[in-house]
Tab-separated table of C-alpha atoms in Angstrom:
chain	number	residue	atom	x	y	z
A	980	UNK	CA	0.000	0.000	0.000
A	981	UNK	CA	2.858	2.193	0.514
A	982	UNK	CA	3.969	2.580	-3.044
A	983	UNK	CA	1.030	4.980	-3.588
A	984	UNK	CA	2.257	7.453	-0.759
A	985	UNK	CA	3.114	10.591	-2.303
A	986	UNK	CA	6.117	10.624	0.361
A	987	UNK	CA	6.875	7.778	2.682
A	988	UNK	CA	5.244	10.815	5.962
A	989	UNK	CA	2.139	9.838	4.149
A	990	UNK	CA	1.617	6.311	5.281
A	991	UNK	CA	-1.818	5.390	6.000
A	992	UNK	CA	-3.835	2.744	7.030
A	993	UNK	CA	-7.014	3.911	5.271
A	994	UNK	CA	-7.957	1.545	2.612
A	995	UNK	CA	-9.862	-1.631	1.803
A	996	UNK	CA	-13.594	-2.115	0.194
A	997	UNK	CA	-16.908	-2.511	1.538
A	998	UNK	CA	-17.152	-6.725	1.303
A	999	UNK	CA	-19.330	-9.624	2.966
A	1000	UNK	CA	-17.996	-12.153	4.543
A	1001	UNK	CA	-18.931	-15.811	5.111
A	1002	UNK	CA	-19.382	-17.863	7.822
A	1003	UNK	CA	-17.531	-21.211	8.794
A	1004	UNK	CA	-19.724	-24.470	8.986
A	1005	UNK	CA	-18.736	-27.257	10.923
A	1006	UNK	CA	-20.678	-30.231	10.796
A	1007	UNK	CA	-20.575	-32.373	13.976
A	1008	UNK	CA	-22.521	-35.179	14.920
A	1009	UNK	CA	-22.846	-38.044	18.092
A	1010	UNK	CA	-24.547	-41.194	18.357
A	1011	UNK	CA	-26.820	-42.022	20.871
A	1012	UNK	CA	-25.618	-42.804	24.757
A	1013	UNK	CA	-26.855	-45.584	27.037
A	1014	UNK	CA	-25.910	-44.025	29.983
A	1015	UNK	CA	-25.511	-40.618	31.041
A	1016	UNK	CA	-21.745	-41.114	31.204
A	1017	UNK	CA	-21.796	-42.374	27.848
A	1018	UNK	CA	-23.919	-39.442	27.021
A	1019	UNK	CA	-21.328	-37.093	28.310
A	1020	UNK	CA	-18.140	-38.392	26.383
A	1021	UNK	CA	-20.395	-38.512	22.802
A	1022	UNK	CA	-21.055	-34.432	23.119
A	1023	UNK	CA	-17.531	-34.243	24.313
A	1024	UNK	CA	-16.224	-36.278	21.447
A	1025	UNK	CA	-18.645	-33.702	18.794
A	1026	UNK	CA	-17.243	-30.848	20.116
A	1027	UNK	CA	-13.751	-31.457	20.008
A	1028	UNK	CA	-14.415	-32.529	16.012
A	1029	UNK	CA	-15.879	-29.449	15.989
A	1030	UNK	CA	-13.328	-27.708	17.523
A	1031	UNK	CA	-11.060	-29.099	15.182
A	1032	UNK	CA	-12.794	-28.140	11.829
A	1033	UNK	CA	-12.893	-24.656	13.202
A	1034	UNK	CA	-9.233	-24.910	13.257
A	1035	UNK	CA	-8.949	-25.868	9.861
A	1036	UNK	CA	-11.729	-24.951	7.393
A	1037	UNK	CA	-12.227	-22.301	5.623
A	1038	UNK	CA	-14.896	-19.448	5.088
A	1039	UNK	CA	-15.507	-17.289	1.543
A	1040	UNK	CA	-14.651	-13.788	2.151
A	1041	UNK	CA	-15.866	-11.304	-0.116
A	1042	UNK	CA	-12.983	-9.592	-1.450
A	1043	UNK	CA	-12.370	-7.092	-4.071
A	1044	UNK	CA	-10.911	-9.344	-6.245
A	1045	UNK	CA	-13.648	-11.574	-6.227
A	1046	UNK	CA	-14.311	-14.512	-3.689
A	1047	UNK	CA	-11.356	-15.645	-1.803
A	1048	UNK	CA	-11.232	-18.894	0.668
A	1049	UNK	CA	-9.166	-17.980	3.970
A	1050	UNK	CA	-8.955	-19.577	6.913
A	1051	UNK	CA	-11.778	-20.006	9.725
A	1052	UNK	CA	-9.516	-18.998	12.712
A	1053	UNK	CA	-5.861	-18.143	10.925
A	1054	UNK	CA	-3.012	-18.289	13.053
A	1055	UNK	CA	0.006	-17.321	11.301
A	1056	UNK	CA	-0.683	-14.372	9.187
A	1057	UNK	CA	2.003	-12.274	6.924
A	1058	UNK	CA	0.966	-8.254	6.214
A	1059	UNK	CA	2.772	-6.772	3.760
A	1060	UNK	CA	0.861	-3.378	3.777
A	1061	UNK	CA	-0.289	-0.942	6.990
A	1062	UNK	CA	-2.483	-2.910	8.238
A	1063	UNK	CA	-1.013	-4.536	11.057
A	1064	UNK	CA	-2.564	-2.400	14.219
A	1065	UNK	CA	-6.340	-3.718	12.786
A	1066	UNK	CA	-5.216	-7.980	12.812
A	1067	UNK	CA	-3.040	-6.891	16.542
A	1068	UNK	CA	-6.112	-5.402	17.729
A	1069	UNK	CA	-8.357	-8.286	16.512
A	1070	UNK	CA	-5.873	-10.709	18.954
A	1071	UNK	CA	-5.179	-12.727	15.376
A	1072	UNK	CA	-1.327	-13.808	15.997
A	1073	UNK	CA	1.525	-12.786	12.765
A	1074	UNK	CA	4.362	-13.615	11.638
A	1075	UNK	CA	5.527	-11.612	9.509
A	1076	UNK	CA	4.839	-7.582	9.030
A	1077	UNK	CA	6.219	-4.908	6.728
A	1078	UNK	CA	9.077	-2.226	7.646
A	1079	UNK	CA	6.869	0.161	8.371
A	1080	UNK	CA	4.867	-1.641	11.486
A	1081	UNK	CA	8.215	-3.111	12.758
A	1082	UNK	CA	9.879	0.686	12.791
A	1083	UNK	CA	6.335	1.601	15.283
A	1084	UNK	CA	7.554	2.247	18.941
A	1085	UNK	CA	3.920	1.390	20.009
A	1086	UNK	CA	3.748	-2.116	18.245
A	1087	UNK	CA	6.781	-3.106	19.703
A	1088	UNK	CA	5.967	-5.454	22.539
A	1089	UNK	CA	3.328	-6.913	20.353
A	1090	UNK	CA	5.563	-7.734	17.374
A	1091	UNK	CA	8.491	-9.519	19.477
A	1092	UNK	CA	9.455	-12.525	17.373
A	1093	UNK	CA	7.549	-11.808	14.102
A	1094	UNK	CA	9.762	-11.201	11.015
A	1095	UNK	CA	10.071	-8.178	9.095
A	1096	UNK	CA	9.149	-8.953	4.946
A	1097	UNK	CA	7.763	-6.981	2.340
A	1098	UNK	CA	6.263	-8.500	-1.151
A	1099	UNK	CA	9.453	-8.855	-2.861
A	1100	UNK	CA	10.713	-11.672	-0.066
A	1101	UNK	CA	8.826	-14.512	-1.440
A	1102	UNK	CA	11.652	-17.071	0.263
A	1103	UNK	CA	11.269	-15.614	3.241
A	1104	UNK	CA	7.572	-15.958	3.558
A	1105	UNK	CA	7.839	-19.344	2.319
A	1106	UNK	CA	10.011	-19.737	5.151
A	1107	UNK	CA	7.440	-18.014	7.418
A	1108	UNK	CA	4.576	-20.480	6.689
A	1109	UNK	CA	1.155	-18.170	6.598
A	1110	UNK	CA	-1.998	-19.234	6.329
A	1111	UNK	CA	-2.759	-15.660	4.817
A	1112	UNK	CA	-1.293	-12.881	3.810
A	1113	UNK	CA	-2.976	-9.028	3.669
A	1114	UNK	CA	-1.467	-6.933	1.014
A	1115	UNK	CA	-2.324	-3.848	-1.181
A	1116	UNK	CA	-3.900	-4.085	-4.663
A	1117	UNK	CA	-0.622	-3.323	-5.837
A	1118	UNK	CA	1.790	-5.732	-3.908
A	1119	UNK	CA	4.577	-7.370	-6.215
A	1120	UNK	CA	4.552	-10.845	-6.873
A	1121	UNK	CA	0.612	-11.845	-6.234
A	1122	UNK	CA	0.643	-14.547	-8.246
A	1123	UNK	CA	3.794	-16.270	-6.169
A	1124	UNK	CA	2.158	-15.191	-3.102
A	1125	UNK	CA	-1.231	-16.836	-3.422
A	1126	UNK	CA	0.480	-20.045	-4.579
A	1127	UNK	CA	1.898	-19.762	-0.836
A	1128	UNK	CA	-1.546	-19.045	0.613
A	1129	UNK	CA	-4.711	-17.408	0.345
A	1130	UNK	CA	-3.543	-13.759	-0.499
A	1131	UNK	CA	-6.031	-10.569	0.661
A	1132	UNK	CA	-5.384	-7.467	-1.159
A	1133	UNK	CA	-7.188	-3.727	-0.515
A	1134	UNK	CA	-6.819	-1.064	-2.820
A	1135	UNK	CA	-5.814	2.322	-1.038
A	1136	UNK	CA	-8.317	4.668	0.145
A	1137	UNK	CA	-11.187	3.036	-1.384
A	1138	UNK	CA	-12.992	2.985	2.045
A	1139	UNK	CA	-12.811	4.937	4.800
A	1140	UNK	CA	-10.718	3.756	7.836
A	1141	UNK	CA	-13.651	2.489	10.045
A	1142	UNK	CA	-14.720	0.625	6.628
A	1143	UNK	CA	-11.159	-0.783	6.411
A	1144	UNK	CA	-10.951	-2.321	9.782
A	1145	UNK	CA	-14.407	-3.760	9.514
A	1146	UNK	CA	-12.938	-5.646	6.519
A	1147	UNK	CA	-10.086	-6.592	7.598
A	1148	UNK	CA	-11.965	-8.283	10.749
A	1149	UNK	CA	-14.182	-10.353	7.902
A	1150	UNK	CA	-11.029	-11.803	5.890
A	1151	UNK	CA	-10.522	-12.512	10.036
A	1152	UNK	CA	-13.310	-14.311	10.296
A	1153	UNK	CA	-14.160	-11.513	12.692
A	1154	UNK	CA	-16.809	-9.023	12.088
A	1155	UNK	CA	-18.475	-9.521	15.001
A	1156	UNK	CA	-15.548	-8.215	17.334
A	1157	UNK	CA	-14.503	-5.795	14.386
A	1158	UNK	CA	-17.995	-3.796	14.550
A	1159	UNK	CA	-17.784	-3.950	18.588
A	1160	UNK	CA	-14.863	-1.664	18.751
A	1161	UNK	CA	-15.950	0.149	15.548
A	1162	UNK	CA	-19.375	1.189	17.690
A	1163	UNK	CA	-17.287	1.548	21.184
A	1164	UNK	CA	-14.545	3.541	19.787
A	1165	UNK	CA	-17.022	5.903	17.867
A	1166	UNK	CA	-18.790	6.784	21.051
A	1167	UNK	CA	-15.954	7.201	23.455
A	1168	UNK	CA	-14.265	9.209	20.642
A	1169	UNK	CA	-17.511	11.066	20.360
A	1170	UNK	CA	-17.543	11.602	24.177
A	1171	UNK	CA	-13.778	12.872	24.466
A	1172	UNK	CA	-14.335	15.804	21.669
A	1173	UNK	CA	-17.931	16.932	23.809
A	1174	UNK	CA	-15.140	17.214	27.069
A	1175	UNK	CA	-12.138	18.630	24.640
A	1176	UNK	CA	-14.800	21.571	23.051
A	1177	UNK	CA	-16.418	22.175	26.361
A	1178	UNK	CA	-12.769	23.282	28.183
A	1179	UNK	CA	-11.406	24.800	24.784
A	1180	UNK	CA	-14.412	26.145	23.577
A	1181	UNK	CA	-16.713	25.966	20.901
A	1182	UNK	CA	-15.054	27.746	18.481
A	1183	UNK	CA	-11.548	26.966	19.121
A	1184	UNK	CA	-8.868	25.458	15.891
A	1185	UNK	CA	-6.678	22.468	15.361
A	1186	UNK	CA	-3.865	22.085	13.409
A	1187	UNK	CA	-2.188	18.680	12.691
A	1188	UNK	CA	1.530	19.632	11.393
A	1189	UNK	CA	4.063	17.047	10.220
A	1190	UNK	CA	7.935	17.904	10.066
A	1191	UNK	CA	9.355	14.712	7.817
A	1192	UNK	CA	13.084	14.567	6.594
A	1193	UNK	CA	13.145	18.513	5.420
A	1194	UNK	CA	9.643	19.126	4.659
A	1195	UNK	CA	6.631	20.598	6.915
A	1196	UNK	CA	3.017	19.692	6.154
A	1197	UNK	CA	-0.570	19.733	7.202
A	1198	UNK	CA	-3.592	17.486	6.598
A	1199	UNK	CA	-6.461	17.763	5.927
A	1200	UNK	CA	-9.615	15.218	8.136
A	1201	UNK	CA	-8.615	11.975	6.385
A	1202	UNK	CA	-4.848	11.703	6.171
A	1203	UNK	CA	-3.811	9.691	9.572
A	1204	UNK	CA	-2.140	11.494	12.370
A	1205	UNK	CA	-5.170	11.474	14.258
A	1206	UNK	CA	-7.281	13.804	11.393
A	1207	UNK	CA	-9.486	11.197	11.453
A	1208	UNK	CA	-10.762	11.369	15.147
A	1209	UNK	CA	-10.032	15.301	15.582
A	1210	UNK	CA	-12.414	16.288	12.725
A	1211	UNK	CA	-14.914	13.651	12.182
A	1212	UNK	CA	-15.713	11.550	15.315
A	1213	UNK	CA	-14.724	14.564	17.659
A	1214	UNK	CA	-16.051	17.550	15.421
A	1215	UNK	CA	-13.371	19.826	16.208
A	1216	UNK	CA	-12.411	22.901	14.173
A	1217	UNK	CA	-10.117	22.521	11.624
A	1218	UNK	CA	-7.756	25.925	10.770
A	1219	UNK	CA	-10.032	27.018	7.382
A	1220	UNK	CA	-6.800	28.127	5.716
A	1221	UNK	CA	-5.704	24.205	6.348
A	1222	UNK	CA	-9.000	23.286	5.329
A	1223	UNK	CA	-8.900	24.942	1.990
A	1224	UNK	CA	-5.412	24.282	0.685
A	1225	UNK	CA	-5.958	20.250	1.837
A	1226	UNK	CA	-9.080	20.240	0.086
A	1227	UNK	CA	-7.818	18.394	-3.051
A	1228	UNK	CA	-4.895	16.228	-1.931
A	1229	UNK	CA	-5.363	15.382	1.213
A	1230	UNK	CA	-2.468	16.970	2.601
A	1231	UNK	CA	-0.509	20.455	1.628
A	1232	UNK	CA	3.355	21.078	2.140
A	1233	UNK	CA	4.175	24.301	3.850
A	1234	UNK	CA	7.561	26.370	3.943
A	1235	UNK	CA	8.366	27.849	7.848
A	1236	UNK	CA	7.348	31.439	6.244
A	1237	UNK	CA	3.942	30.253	6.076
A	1238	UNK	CA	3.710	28.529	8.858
A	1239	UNK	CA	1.907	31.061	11.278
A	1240	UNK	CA	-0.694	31.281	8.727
A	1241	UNK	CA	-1.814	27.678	9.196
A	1242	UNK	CA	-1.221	26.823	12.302
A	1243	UNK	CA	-4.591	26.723	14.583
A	1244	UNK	CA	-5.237	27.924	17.979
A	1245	UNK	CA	-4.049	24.071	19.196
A	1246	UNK	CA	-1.839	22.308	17.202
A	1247	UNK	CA	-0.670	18.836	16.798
A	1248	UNK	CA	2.837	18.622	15.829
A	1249	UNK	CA	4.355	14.856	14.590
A	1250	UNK	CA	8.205	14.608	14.758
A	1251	UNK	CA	9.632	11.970	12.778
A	1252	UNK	CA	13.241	10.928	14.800
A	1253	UNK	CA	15.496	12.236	11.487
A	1254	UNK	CA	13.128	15.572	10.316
A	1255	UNK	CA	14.970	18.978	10.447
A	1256	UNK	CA	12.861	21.026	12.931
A	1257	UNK	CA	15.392	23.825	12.775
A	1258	UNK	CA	12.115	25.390	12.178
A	1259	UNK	CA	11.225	25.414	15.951
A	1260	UNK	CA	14.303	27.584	16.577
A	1261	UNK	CA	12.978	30.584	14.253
A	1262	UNK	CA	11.153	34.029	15.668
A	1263	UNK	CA	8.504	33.362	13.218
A	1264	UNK	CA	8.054	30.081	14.755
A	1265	UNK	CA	8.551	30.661	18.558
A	1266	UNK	CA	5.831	33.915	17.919
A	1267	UNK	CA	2.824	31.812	16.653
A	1268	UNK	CA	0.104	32.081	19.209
A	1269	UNK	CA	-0.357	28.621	20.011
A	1270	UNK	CA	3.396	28.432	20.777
A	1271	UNK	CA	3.760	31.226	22.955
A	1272	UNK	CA	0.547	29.893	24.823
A	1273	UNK	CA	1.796	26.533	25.286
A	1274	UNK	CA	-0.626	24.350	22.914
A	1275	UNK	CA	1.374	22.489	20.903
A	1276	UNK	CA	1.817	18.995	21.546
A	1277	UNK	CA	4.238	16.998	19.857
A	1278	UNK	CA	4.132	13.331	19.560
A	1279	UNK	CA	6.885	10.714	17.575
A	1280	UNK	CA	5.055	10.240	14.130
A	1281	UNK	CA	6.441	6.807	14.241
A	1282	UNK	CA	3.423	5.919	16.034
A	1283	UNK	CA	0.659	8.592	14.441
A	1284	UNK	CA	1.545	7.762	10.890
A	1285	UNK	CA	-1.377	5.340	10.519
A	1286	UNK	CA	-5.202	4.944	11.243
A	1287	UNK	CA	-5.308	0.909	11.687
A	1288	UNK	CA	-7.728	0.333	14.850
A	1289	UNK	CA	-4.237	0.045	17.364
A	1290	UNK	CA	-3.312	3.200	16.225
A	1291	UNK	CA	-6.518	5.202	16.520
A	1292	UNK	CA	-6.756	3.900	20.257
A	1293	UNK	CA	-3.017	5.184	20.958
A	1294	UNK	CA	-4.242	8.652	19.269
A	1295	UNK	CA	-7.473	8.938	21.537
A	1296	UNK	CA	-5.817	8.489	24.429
A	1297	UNK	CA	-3.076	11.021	23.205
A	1298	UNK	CA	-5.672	13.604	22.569
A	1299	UNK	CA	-7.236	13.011	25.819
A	1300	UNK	CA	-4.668	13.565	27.808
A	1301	UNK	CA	-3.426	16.671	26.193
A	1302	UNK	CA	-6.597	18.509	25.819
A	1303	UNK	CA	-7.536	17.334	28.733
A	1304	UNK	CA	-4.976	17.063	31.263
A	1305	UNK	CA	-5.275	20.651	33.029
């Protein structure tokens, strides 16, 4: 999915396509028991078979490319593409995982022992033995990869990020538990933004800024970095000088001369570790309001990059305690 990142700042987690899933089913059956102890070991006998075709079979999922056969409760999965905080926070265990999700501070407990691949490794996913792999519509080498297993692509963008996750839980096998936190996390995001406009008022702006290698930028309410909760689940203000030049792309570069000019009464600054931010050390920086009056709140864009379901819960909390925290 990265490929189609107009710089490697912009990598998202917001794609995918609006799909049905199937369901798995197991057929199980007992014979009749003479005795109640009897009884007891047949239905323990049927459910263990059933158990075990749970294990192993497979449901359709409805994928863009047409129907796909995965696996009914997959175990060792391989994503090659940002989506890696949606299968973490769906508890389905990986193996492998692209550069960009191994480089996240925040998935870094989680991803102990899984490999690090991307869609040209084809040995090295052999090696990794997946029972599915999640890619982007324009991975390399799909046609090796499916002949290792069932291969999952999305197509950037095509969905919004809720959308996404909620596929990504069917090619799971896990819609159920996908629309759960889809429904909790839209009303406790709704809930935080009520508390966040009530103690910075009503009217108040937000700015999410970006400094990446030696480029500045801002985005617009659907480019990661948290855009997503700030402007649509939390309704906050976005700066309408930011909201007009993001219109189009998504996302606008700025020089530091500029800078004052779209920057909002809060802003929201992501620091990648190797950006120049000699900006920070300039009077025209140091003089924008929300500077001076102590509203800026950085954050490592390591972890904000993304909008996959792990991520958004790191950025709630974020915004929570910032906004919140006096």
């Amino acid at each position: 999915m990265f490929a189609l990142f107009m710089v490697a700042a912009f990598a998202l987690a917001a794609c995918g396509n609006n799909n049905k899933g199937g369901n798995a089913s197991p057929a199980a059956s007992s014979s009749a028991a003479a005795t109640a102890s009897a009884s007891e070991s047949a239905s323990a006998s049927s459910s263990a078979n059933s158990s075990a075709v749970a294990q192993t079979g497979t449901v359709t999922y409805q994928s863009e490319a047409g129907p796909i056969e995965v696996p009914a409760n997959p175990q060792r999965v391989v994503v090659l593409s940002g989506y890696t905080g949606d299968v973490l926070q769906l508890g389905v265990p990986l193996v492998g995982v692209d550069s960009w999700s191994m480089n996240n501070p925040r998935f870094a407990e989680k991803l102990q022992g899984v490999t690090e691949v991307s869609d040209e490794d084809v040995e090295k996913i052999i090696e990794l033995s997946p029972d599915l792999i999640i890619g982007s519509s324009d991975s390399k080498n799909q046609d090796k990869l499916k002949q290792i297993a069932p291969l999952v692509t999305y197509t950037y963008n095509k969905v919004d990020y809720l959308t996404q996750h909620l596929e990504i839980g069917k090619a799971l096998n896990k819609e159920k538990e996908a629309q759960a936190w889809i429904d909790d996390f839209k009303k406790r995001a709704a809930e935080a933004g009520e508390q966040i406009k009530a103690k910075i008022g009503a009217d108040a702006t937000v700015s999410v800024i970006e400094a990446y290698d030696k480029e500045v930028y801002t985005f617009g309410d659907a480019w990661g970095r948290g855009t997503e909760i700030l402007f649509q689940l939390m309704g906050l203000n976005m700066q309408p000088k930011v909201k007009e030049a993001t219109a189009k792309d998504g996302y606008f570069t700025l020089s530091a001369e500029v800078l004052p000019d779209y920057a909002g009464d809060y802003v929201i600054l992501s620091k990648d570790p190797g950006a120049d931010t000699s900006f920070q050390q300039t009077a025209t920086y140091k003089n924008i309001p929300a500077v001076k009056n102590n509203r800026v709140y950085e954050v490592d864009s390591r972890t904000f990059y993304f909008n996959d379901a792990m991520t958004l819960e790191w950025q709630l909390e974020f915004f929570k305690d910032k906004f919140l925290a006096n």
